[in-house]
Amino acid sequence: MRIFTVIWFGQLVSTIGSYMTEFALILWVWEVTGSATALTLVGFFSQLPRAVITLFAGAIVDRCNRKHLMILGDAIAVLSTVALLLLYATENLQIWHLYLTSAVNSSFGQIQQLAYSTSVSLMVPSSHYTRANSMESTVHYGSAIFAPALAGSLYLFIGLVGIFLIDIVTFGVAIATLLAVTIPQPSRITESSQLNTIWHDLTFGFKYFFKNSSLRLLVLITALFWFVHDLGGAIYDPMILARSNGSAQVLASTNVAAGIGGVVGAIGVSIWGGFRRRLRGLLVGMVGAGISKTVFGLGRTVSIWIPAQFCSSLNFPLLGSSETAIWMANVAPKLQGRVFATSSLIVQIVSAFATFLAGPLADRVLEPAMMSNHAVTIALTQIFGTGPGVGMAVLYVLCSLGIFLTILLSLVSLIKILFLIS
């Protein structure tokens, strides 16, 4: 796993820098607008182009050098950060610039992530798929530990300019680690008639799911889970900022708790190796996430938010690594680009739709509704309290309960899949 570990380290350093920039920009947007919709639209414009590029990403990854694609993704991200730095330094940075750079970064980032994920099965033995994917979880959660704390403390002293510069340096580390290793490549698709038609490439993943009922049911279950998850997750930052009077320290502390929980979960899965029946890991992770997120949404103080967020993130390495290991074990490496892209496309479409709904639903429906004197509102205030952010908390809890509904509706299908795939 030496090559994998070198690349993993570079991505960890780079992601810390990216998360620092993301956290600082969240604070900047909230200071400028105070709007949940403005924040969720950044996520929406990140998700929307990914759904489009994913149509072609699978064919690109299966046909091109995956190392070069990963380097390209980091290079585009560096250029975007430099552009934001120049705009901010010249006092020309506007909200729509974030929408544009988010769209560009996510487009190339989707290709980069797909190139990376489809290379894992070529770099590590199959017995370590779950372990490798849990290590990948530490990239996200490890960054979530350090980035908010660093960005929250440094933001007041070095501002966005300093954080942008740190981000640029970390991207350099990621590119250097990629240049230093040789990444195995799968056998290339033969240059024969039907395999090279654009239509065949675009529809290959859907046809693959159509022929494999187990994987088709799996992708539908995960898409439903991520819809309710991302509908609530989109208003996580504005909810915390609204309920804490815009405190960067409170938002940073909950993000750090999430990072610690994720790292603990990832280390645990890395040592343990996960369930032998990988689908059990997916189901257990969903249940744990649903319980923790419900408690988080019901909480009103940091003393509730921090442990709830820790417990929530504790479940996602098991959930994510189990799901990814199932895909790796059931799809041949030379087909993974197009099949993984199709699965990702379905999830991204529902996630983008959820993210688009979240902001207006919070700002225009639930926040005003929770300020009325309706009997239902009065009853809900006994549970959620009063003040800014209460409507978002109601939406967050409803989405968390939606996770349990997803599990309930999918239980029969999960039992069926359990006996068909490991």
Coordinates of C-alpha atoms in Angstrom, one line a residue, residues 10 23 35 72 147 160 249 257 385:
G10 CA -0.7 14.4 -0.4
F23 CA -14.5 27.6 6.3
S35 CA -28.6 34.3 4.3
L72 CA -5.2 18.2 -13.6
A147 CA -9.0 23.2 9.2
L160 CA -8.8 35.5 3.5
Q249 CA -15.8 29.5 17.4
A257 CA -15.9 17.4 16.8
G385 CA -36.9 26.8 21.5

